[in-house]
PDB file of C-alpha atoms in Angstrom:
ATOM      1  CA  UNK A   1       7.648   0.880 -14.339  1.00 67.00           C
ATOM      2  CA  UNK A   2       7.106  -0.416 -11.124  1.00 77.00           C
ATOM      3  CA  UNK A   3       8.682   1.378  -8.385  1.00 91.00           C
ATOM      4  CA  UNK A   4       7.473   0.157  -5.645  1.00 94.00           C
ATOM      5  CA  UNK A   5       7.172  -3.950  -5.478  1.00 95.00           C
ATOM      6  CA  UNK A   6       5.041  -5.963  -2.918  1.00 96.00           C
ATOM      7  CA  UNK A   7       7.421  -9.764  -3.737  1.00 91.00           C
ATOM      8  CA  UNK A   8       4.632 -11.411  -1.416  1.00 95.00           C
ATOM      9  CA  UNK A   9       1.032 -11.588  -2.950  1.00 94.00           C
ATOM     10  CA  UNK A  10      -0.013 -14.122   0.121  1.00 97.00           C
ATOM     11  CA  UNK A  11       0.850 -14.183   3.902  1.00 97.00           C
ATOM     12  CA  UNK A  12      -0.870 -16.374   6.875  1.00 98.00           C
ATOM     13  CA  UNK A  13       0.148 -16.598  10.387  1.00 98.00           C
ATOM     14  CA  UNK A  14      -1.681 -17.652  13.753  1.00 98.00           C
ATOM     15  CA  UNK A  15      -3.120 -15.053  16.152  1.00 98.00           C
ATOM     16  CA  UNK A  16      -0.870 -13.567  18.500  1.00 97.00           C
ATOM     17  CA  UNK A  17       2.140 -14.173  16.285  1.00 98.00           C
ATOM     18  CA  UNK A  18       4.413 -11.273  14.654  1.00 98.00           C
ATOM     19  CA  UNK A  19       2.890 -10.436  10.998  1.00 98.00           C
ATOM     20  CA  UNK A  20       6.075  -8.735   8.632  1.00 98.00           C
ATOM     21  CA  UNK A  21       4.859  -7.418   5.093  1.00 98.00           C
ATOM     22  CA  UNK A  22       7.853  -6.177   2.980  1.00 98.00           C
ATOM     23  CA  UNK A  23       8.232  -3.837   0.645  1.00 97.00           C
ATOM     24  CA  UNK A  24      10.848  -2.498  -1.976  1.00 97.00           C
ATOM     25  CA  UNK A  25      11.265   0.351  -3.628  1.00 96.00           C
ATOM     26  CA  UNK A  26      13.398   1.767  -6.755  1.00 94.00           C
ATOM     27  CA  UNK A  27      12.845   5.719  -6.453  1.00 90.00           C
ATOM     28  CA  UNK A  28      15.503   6.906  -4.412  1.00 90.00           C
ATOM     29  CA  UNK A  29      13.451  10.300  -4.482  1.00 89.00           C
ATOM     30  CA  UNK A  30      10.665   8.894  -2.417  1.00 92.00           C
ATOM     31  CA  UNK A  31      10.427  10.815   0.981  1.00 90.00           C
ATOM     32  CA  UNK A  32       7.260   9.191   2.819  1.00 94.00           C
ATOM     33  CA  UNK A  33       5.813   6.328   2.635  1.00 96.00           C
ATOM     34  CA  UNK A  34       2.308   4.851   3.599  1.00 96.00           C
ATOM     35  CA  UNK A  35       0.825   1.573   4.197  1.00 97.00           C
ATOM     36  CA  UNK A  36      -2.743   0.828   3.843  1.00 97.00           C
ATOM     37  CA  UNK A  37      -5.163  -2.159   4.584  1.00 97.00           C
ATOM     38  CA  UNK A  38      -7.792  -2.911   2.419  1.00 96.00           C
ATOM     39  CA  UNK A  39     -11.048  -4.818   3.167  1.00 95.00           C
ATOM     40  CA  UNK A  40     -13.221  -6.371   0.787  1.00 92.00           C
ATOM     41  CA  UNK A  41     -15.484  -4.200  -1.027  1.00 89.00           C
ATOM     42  CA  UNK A  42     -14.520  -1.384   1.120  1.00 93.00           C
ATOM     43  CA  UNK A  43     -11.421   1.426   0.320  1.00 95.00           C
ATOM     44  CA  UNK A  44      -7.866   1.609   1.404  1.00 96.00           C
ATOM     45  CA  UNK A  45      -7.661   2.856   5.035  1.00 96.00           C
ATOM     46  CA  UNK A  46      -4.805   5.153   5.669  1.00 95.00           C
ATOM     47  CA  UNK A  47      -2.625   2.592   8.778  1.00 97.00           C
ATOM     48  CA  UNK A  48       0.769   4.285   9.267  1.00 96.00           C
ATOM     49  CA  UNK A  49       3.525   6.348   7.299  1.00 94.00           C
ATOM     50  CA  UNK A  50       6.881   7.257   7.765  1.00 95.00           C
ATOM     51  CA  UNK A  51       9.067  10.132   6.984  1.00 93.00           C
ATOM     52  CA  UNK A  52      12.471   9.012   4.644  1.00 93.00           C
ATOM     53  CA  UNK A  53      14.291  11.221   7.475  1.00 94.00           C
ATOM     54  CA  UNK A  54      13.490   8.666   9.965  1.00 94.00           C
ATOM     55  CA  UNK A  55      13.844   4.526  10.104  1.00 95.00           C
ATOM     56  CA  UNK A  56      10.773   3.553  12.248  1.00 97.00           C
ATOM     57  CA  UNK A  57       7.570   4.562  13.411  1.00 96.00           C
ATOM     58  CA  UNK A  58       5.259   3.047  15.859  1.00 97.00           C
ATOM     59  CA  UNK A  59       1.430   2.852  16.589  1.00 96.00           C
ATOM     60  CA  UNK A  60       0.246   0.539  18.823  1.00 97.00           C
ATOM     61  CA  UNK A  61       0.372  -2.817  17.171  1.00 98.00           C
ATOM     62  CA  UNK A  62       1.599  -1.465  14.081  1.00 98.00           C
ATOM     63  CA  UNK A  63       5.643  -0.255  13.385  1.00 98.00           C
ATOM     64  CA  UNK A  64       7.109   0.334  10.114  1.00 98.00           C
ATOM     65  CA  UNK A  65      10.848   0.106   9.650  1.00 98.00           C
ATOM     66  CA  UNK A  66      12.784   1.889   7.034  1.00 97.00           C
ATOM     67  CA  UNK A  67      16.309   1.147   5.205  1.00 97.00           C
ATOM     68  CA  UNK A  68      16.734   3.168   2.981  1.00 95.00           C
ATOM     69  CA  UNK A  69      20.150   2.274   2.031  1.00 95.00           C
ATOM     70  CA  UNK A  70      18.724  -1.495   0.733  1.00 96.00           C
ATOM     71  CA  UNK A  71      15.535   0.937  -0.669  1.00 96.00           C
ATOM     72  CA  UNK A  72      13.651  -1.499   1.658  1.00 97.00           C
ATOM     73  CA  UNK A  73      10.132  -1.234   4.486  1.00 97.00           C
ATOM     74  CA  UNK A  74       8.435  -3.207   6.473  1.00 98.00           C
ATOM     75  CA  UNK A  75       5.268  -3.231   8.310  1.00 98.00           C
ATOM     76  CA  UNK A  76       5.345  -5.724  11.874  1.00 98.00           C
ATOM     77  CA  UNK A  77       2.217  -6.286  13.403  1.00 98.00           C
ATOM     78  CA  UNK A  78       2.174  -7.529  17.010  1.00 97.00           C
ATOM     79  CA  UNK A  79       0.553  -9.069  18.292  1.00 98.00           C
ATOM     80  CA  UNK A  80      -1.812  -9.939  15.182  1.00 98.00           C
ATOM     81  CA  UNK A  81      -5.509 -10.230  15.269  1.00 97.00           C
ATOM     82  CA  UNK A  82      -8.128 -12.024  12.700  1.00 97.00           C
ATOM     83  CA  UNK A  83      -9.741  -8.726  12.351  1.00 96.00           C
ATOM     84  CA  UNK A  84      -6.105  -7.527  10.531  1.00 98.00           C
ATOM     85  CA  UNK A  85      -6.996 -10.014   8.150  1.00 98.00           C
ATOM     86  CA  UNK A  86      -7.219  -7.422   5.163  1.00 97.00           C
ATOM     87  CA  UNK A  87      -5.081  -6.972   1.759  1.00 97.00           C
ATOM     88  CA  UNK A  88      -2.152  -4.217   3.291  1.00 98.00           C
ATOM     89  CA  UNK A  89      -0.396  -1.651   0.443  1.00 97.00           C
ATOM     90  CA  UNK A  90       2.692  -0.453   0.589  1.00 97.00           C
ATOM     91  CA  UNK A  91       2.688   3.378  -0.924  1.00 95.00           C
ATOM     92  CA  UNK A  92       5.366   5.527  -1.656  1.00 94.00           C
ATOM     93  CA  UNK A  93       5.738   9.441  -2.238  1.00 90.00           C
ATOM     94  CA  UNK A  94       8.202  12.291  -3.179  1.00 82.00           C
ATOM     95  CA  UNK A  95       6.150  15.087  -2.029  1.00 71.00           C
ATOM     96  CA  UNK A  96       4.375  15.078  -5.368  1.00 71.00           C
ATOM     97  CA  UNK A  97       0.692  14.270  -6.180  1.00 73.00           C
ATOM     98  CA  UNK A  98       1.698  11.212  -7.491  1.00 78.00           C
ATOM     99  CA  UNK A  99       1.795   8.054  -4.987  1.00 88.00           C
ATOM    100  CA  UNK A 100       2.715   5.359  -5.589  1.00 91.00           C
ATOM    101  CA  UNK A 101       1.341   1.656  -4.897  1.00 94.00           C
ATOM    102  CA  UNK A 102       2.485  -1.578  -4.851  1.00 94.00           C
ATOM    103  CA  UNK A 103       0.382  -4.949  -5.272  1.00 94.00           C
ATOM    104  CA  UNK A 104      -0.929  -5.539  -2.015  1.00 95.00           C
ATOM    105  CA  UNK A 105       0.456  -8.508   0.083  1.00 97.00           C
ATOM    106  CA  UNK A 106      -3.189 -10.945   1.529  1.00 97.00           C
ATOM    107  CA  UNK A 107      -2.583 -10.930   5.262  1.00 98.00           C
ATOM    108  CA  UNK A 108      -4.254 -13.963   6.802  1.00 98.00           C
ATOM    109  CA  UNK A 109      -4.534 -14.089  10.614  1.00 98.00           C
ATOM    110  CA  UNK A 110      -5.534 -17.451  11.452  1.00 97.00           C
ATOM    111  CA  UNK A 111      -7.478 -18.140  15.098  1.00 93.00           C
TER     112      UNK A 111
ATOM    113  CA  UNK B   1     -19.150  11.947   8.960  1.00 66.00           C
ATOM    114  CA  UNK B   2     -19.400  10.347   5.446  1.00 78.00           C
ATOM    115  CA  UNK B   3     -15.513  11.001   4.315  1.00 95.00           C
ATOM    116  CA  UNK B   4     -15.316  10.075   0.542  1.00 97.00           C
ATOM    117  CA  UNK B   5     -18.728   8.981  -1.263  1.00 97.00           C
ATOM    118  CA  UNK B   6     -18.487   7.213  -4.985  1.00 97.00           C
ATOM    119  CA  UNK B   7     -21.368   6.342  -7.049  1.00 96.00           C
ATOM    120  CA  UNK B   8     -22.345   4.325  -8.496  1.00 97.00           C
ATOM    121  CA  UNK B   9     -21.412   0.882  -6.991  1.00 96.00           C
ATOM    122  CA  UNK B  10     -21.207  -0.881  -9.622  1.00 96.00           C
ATOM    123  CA  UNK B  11     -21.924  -0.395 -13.524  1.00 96.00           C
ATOM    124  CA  UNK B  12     -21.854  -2.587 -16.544  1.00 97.00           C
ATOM    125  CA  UNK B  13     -21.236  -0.441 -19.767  1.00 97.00           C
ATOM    126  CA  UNK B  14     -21.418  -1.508 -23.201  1.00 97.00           C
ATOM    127  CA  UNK B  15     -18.266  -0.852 -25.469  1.00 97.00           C
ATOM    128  CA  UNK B  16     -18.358   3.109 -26.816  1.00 96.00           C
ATOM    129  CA  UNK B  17     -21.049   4.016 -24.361  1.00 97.00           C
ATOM    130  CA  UNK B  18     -20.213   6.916 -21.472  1.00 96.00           C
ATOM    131  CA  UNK B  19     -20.401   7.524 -18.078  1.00 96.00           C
ATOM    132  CA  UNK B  20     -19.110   9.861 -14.684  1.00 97.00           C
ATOM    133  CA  UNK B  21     -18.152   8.076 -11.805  1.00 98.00           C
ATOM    134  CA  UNK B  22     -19.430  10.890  -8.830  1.00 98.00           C
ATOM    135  CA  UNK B  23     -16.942  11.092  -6.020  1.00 98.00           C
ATOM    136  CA  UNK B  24     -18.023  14.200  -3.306  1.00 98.00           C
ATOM    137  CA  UNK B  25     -16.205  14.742   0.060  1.00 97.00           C
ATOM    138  CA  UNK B  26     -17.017  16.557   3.167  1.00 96.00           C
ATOM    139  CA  UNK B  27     -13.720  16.687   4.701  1.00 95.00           C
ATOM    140  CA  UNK B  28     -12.654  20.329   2.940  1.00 95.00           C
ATOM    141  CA  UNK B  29      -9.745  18.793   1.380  1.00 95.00           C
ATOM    142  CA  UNK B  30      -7.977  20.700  -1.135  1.00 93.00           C
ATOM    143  CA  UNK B  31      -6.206  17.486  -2.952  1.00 94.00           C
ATOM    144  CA  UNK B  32      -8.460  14.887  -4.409  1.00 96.00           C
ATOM    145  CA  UNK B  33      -7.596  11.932  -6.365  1.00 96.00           C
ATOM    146  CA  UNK B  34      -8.665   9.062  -8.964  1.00 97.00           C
ATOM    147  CA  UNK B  35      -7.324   5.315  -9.254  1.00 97.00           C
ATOM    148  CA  UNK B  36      -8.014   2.646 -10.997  1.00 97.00           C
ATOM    149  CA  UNK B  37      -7.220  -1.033  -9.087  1.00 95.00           C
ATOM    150  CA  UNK B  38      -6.489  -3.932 -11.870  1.00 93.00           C
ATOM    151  CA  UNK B  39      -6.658  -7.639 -10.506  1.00 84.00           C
ATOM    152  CA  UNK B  40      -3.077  -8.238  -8.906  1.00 82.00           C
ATOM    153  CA  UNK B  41      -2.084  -4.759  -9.281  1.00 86.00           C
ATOM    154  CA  UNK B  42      -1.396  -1.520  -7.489  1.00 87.00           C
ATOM    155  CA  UNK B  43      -3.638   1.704  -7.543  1.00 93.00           C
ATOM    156  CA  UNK B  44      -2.326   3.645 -10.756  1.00 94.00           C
ATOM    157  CA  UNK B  45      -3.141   7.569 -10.541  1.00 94.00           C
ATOM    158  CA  UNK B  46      -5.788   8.854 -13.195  1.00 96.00           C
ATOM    159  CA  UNK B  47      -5.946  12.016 -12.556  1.00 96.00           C
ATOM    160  CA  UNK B  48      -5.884  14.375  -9.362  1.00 94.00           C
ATOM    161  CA  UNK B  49      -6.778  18.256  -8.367  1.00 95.00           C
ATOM    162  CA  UNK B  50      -4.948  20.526  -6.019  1.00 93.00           C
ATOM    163  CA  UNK B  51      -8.125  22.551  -5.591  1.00 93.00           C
ATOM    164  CA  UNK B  52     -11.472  23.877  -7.483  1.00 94.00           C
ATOM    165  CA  UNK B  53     -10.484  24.993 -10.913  1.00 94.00           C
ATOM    166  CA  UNK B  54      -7.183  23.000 -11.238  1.00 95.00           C
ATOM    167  CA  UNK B  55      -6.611  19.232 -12.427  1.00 96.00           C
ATOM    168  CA  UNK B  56      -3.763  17.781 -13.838  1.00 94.00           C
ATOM    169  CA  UNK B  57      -2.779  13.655 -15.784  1.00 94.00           C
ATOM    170  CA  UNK B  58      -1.661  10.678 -13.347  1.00 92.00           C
ATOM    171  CA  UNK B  59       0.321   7.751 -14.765  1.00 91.00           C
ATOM    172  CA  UNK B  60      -2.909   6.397 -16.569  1.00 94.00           C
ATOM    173  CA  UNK B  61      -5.421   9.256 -18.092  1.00 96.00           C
ATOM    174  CA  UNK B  62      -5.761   8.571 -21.554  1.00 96.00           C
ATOM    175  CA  UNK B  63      -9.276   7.998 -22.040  1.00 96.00           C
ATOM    176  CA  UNK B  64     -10.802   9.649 -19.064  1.00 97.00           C
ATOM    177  CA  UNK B  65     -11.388  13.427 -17.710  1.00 97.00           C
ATOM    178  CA  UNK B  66     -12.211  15.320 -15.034  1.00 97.00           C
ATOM    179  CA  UNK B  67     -12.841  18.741 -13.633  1.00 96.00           C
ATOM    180  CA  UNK B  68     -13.735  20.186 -10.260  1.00 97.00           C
ATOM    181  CA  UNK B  69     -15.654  23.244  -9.997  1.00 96.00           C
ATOM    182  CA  UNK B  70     -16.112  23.037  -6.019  1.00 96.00           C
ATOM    183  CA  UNK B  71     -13.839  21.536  -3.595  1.00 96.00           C
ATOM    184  CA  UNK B  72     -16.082  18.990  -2.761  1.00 97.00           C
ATOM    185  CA  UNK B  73     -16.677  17.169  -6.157  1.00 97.00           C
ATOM    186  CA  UNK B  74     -14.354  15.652  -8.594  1.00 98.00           C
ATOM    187  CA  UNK B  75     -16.320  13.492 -11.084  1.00 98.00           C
ATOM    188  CA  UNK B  76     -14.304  11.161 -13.472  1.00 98.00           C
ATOM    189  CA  UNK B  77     -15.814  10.925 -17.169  1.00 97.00           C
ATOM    190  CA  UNK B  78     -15.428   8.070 -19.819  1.00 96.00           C
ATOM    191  CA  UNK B  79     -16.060   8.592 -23.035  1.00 89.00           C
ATOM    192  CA  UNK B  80     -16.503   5.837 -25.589  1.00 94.00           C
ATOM    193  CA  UNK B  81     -15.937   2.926 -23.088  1.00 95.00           C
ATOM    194  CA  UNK B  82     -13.162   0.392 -23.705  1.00 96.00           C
ATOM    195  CA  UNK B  83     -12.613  -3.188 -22.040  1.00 96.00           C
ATOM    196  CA  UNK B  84      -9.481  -2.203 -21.337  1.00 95.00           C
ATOM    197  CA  UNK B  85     -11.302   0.670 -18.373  1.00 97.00           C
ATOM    198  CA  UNK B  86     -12.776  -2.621 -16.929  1.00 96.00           C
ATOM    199  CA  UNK B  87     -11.374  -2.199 -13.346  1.00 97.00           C
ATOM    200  CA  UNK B  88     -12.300  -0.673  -9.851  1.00 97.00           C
ATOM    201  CA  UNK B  89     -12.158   2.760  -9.493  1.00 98.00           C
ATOM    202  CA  UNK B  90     -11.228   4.849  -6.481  1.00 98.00           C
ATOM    203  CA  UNK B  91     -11.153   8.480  -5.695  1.00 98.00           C
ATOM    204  CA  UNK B  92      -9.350   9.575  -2.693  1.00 96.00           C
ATOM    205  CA  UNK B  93      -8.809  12.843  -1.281  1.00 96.00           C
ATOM    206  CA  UNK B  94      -6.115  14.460   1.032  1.00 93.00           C
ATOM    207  CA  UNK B  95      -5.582  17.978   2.936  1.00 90.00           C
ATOM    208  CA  UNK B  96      -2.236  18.251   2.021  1.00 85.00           C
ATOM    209  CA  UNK B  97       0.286  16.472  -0.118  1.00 79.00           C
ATOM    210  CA  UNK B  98       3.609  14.159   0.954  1.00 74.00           C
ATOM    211  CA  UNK B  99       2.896  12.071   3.833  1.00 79.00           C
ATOM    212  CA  UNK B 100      -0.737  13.024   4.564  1.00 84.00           C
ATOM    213  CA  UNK B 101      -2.543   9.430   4.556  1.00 90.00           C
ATOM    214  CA  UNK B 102      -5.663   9.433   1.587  1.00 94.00           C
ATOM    215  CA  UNK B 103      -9.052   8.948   2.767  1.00 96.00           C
ATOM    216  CA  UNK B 104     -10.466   6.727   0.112  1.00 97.00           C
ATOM    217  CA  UNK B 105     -14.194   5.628  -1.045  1.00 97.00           C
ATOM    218  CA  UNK B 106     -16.017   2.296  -1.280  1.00 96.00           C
ATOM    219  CA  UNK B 107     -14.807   2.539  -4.875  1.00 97.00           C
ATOM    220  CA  UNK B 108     -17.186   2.051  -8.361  1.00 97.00           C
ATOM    221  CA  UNK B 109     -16.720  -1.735  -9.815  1.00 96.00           C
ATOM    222  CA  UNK B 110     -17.250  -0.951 -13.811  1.00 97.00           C
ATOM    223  CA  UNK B 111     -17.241  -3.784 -16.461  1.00 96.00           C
ATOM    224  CA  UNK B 112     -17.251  -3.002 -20.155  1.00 96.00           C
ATOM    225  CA  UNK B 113     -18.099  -5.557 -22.156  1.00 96.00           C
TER     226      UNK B 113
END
Protein backbone atom coordinates (compact mmCIF):
# COMPACT_ATOMS: atom_id res chain seq x y z
CA UNK A 1 0.00 0.00 0.00
CA UNK A 2 1.22 3.14 -0.99
CA UNK A 3 0.38 5.94 1.17
CA UNK A 4 2.15 8.46 0.17
CA UNK A 5 2.33 9.02 -3.91
CA UNK A 6 4.92 11.25 -5.77
CA UNK A 7 2.28 11.43 -9.48
CA UNK A 8 5.46 13.24 -11.05
CA UNK A 9 8.60 10.96 -11.61
CA UNK A 10 10.23 13.99 -13.87
CA UNK A 11 10.26 17.85 -13.48
CA UNK A 12 12.54 20.59 -15.46
CA UNK A 13 12.35 24.25 -15.25
CA UNK A 14 14.87 27.21 -16.06
CA UNK A 15 16.91 28.91 -13.32
CA UNK A 16 15.32 31.52 -11.47
CA UNK A 17 11.86 30.12 -12.11
CA UNK A 18 9.38 28.72 -9.26
CA UNK A 19 10.05 24.75 -8.90
CA UNK A 20 6.47 22.98 -7.26
CA UNK A 21 6.89 19.13 -6.40
CA UNK A 22 3.53 17.62 -5.20
CA UNK A 23 2.71 15.17 -3.10
CA UNK A 24 -0.39 13.07 -1.88
CA UNK A 25 -1.07 11.24 0.81
CA UNK A 26 -3.81 8.53 2.02
CA UNK A 27 -3.06 8.24 5.94
CA UNK A 28 -5.13 10.68 7.49
CA UNK A 29 -3.03 9.76 10.73
CA UNK A 30 0.10 11.29 9.38
CA UNK A 31 1.19 14.31 11.62
CA UNK A 32 4.63 15.56 10.00
CA UNK A 33 5.89 15.39 7.05
CA UNK A 34 9.47 15.70 5.47
CA UNK A 35 10.93 16.32 2.19
CA UNK A 36 14.29 15.26 1.19
CA UNK A 37 16.71 15.78 -1.85
CA UNK A 38 18.74 13.18 -2.98
CA UNK A 39 22.00 13.39 -5.00
CA UNK A 40 23.51 10.78 -6.92
CA UNK A 41 25.38 8.26 -5.09
CA UNK A 42 25.04 10.23 -2.01
CA UNK A 43 21.94 9.83 0.88
CA UNK A 44 18.74 11.66 1.40
CA UNK A 45 19.42 15.08 3.02
CA UNK A 46 16.87 16.07 5.55
CA UNK A 47 15.38 19.86 3.46
CA UNK A 48 12.25 20.90 5.40
CA UNK A 49 9.19 19.38 7.41
CA UNK A 50 6.07 20.48 8.57
CA UNK A 51 3.87 19.89 11.48
CA UNK A 52 -0.02 18.52 10.33
CA UNK A 53 -1.06 21.41 12.93
CA UNK A 54 0.20 23.94 10.61
CA UNK A 55 -0.26 24.63 6.53
CA UNK A 56 3.18 26.12 5.60
CA UNK A 57 6.60 26.41 6.52
CA UNK A 58 9.36 28.43 5.13
CA UNK A 59 13.24 28.30 4.78
CA UNK A 60 14.82 30.46 2.64
CA UNK A 61 14.20 29.28 -0.86
CA UNK A 62 12.34 26.41 0.24
CA UNK A 63 8.29 26.51 1.62
CA UNK A 64 6.14 23.60 1.96
CA UNK A 65 2.39 24.02 1.91
CA UNK A 66 -0.04 21.72 3.53
CA UNK A 67 -3.91 20.83 2.82
CA UNK A 68 -4.76 18.54 4.62
CA UNK A 69 -8.34 18.49 3.85
CA UNK A 70 -7.39 17.35 -0.12
CA UNK A 71 -4.52 14.99 1.96
CA UNK A 72 -2.24 17.10 -0.34
CA UNK A 73 1.84 19.02 0.00
CA UNK A 74 3.88 20.78 -1.85
CA UNK A 75 7.38 21.85 -1.88
CA UNK A 76 8.04 25.60 -3.98
CA UNK A 77 11.41 26.45 -4.58
CA UNK A 78 12.24 30.07 -5.44
CA UNK A 79 14.05 31.12 -6.94
CA UNK A 80 15.61 27.68 -8.27
CA UNK A 81 19.21 26.97 -8.77
CA UNK A 82 21.10 24.10 -10.98
CA UNK A 83 22.71 23.02 -7.84
CA UNK A 84 18.80 21.94 -6.62
CA UNK A 85 19.02 19.72 -9.39
CA UNK A 86 18.65 16.48 -7.14
CA UNK A 87 15.80 13.62 -6.91
CA UNK A 88 13.41 15.44 -3.84
CA UNK A 89 11.13 12.78 -1.48
CA UNK A 90 8.21 13.48 -0.08
CA UNK A 91 8.00 11.58 3.56
CA UNK A 92 5.31 11.23 5.79
CA UNK A 93 4.96 10.30 9.63
CA UNK A 94 2.45 9.61 12.52
CA UNK A 95 4.81 9.94 15.29
CA UNK A 96 5.76 6.31 14.82
CA UNK A 97 9.13 4.79 13.71
CA UNK A 98 7.74 4.10 10.60
CA UNK A 99 8.11 6.91 7.73
CA UNK A 100 6.98 6.84 5.05
CA UNK A 101 8.34 7.63 1.36
CA UNK A 102 7.12 8.30 -1.78
CA UNK A 103 8.94 7.81 -5.30
CA UNK A 104 10.95 10.73 -5.62
CA UNK A 105 9.97 13.42 -8.27
CA UNK A 106 13.76 14.28 -10.76
CA UNK A 107 14.03 18.02 -10.33
CA UNK A 108 15.90 19.49 -13.28
CA UNK A 109 17.05 23.12 -13.03
CA UNK A 110 18.09 24.10 -16.34
CA UNK A 111 20.80 27.27 -16.77
CA UNK B 1 31.83 15.25 11.75
CA UNK B 2 31.20 11.97 9.78
CA UNK B 3 27.19 11.68 10.55
CA UNK B 4 26.09 8.18 9.25
CA UNK B 5 28.96 5.79 7.77
CA UNK B 6 27.80 2.45 5.64
CA UNK B 7 30.09 -0.10 4.39
CA UNK B 8 30.64 -1.49 2.18
CA UNK B 9 29.95 0.57 -1.03
CA UNK B 10 29.08 -1.72 -3.04
CA UNK B 11 28.90 -5.71 -3.00
CA UNK B 12 28.05 -8.37 -5.49
CA UNK B 13 26.79 -11.60 -3.65
CA UNK B 14 26.14 -14.84 -5.08
CA UNK B 15 22.57 -16.40 -4.47
CA UNK B 16 22.50 -18.18 -0.68
CA UNK B 17 25.71 -16.51 0.31
CA UNK B 18 25.67 -13.86 3.54
CA UNK B 19 26.66 -10.69 4.48
CA UNK B 20 26.27 -7.38 7.23
CA UNK B 21 25.93 -4.18 5.82
CA UNK B 22 27.96 -1.91 8.84
CA UNK B 23 26.20 1.35 9.48
CA UNK B 24 27.99 3.37 12.78
CA UNK B 25 27.02 6.98 13.78
CA UNK B 26 28.59 9.59 15.86
CA UNK B 27 25.74 11.80 16.35
CA UNK B 28 24.43 9.92 19.84
CA UNK B 29 21.18 9.24 18.34
CA UNK B 30 18.96 6.99 20.08
CA UNK B 31 16.70 6.00 16.81
CA UNK B 32 18.46 4.38 13.94
CA UNK B 33 17.06 3.02 10.86
CA UNK B 34 17.40 0.59 7.67
CA UNK B 35 15.89 1.04 4.01
CA UNK B 36 16.06 -0.49 1.13
CA UNK B 37 15.60 1.96 -2.27
CA UNK B 38 14.14 -0.24 -5.39
CA UNK B 39 14.48 1.47 -8.94
CA UNK B 40 11.35 3.89 -9.15
CA UNK B 41 10.42 3.35 -5.67
CA UNK B 42 10.29 4.87 -2.23
CA UNK B 43 12.57 3.94 0.83
CA UNK B 44 10.62 0.91 2.50
CA UNK B 45 11.61 0.48 6.37
CA UNK B 46 13.62 -2.83 7.21
CA UNK B 47 14.04 -2.61 10.40
CA UNK B 48 14.80 0.22 13.08
CA UNK B 49 16.04 0.54 16.98
CA UNK B 50 14.88 2.96 19.59
CA UNK B 51 18.14 2.43 21.45
CA UNK B 52 21.01 -0.31 22.36
CA UNK B 53 19.30 -3.53 23.17
CA UNK B 54 15.94 -2.87 21.37
CA UNK B 55 14.97 -3.46 17.54
CA UNK B 56 11.83 -4.02 16.13
CA UNK B 57 10.27 -5.21 11.89
CA UNK B 58 9.64 -2.26 9.26
CA UNK B 59 7.28 -2.85 6.33
CA UNK B 60 9.95 -5.17 4.60
CA UNK B 61 12.15 -7.53 7.12
CA UNK B 62 11.66 -10.88 6.06
CA UNK B 63 14.94 -12.07 5.23
CA UNK B 64 17.17 -9.73 7.08
CA UNK B 65 18.19 -8.98 10.93
CA UNK B 66 19.68 -6.80 13.04
CA UNK B 67 20.74 -5.97 16.54
CA UNK B 68 22.43 -3.08 18.27
CA UNK B 69 24.47 -3.61 21.21
CA UNK B 70 25.83 0.16 21.39
CA UNK B 71 24.12 3.19 20.29
CA UNK B 72 26.40 3.79 17.71
CA UNK B 73 26.13 0.58 15.52
CA UNK B 74 23.26 -1.09 13.90
CA UNK B 75 24.52 -3.69 11.38
CA UNK B 76 21.92 -5.28 8.94
CA UNK B 77 22.53 -9.17 8.23
CA UNK B 78 21.44 -11.32 5.15
CA UNK B 79 21.33 -14.63 5.29
CA UNK B 80 21.07 -16.88 2.27
CA UNK B 81 20.99 -14.00 -0.33
CA UNK B 82 18.06 -13.69 -2.74
CA UNK B 83 17.78 -11.54 -6.08
CA UNK B 84 14.93 -10.27 -4.84
CA UNK B 85 17.49 -8.14 -1.79
CA UNK B 86 19.14 -6.70 -5.00
CA UNK B 87 18.61 -2.96 -4.13
CA UNK B 88 20.38 0.04 -2.31
CA UNK B 89 20.44 0.02 1.15
CA UNK B 90 20.31 2.90 3.59
CA UNK B 91 20.55 3.26 7.28
CA UNK B 92 19.53 6.45 8.79
CA UNK B 93 19.45 7.56 12.21
CA UNK B 94 17.42 10.22 14.22
CA UNK B 95 17.47 11.78 17.95
CA UNK B 96 14.01 11.61 18.33
CA UNK B 97 11.00 10.31 16.50
CA UNK B 98 7.93 12.36 14.52
CA UNK B 99 9.21 15.23 12.70
CA UNK B 100 12.95 15.01 13.50
CA UNK B 101 14.57 15.01 9.82
CA UNK B 102 16.92 11.43 9.32
CA UNK B 103 20.47 11.87 8.75
CA UNK B 104 21.16 9.24 6.18
CA UNK B 105 24.47 7.41 4.74
CA UNK B 106 26.07 7.15 1.30
CA UNK B 107 24.08 3.92 1.24
CA UNK B 108 25.57 0.07 0.25
CA UNK B 109 24.64 -0.80 -3.63
CA UNK B 110 24.27 -4.88 -3.30
CA UNK B 111 23.54 -7.11 -6.38
CA UNK B 112 22.73 -10.78 -5.99
CA UNK B 113 23.00 -12.61 -8.79
Amino acid sequence: DQQVKQNSPSLSVQEGRISILNCDYTNSMFDYFLWYKKYPAEGPTFLISISSIKDKNEDGRFTVFLNKSAKHLSLHIVPSQPGDSAVYFCAASNNNNDMRFGAGTRLTVKP
Amino acid sequence: NAGVTQTPKFRILKIGQSMTLQCTQDMNHNYMYWYRQDPGMGLKLIYYSVGAGITDKGEVPNGYNVSRSTTEDFPLRLELAAPSQTSVYFCASSPDRGGYGYTFGSGTRLTVV
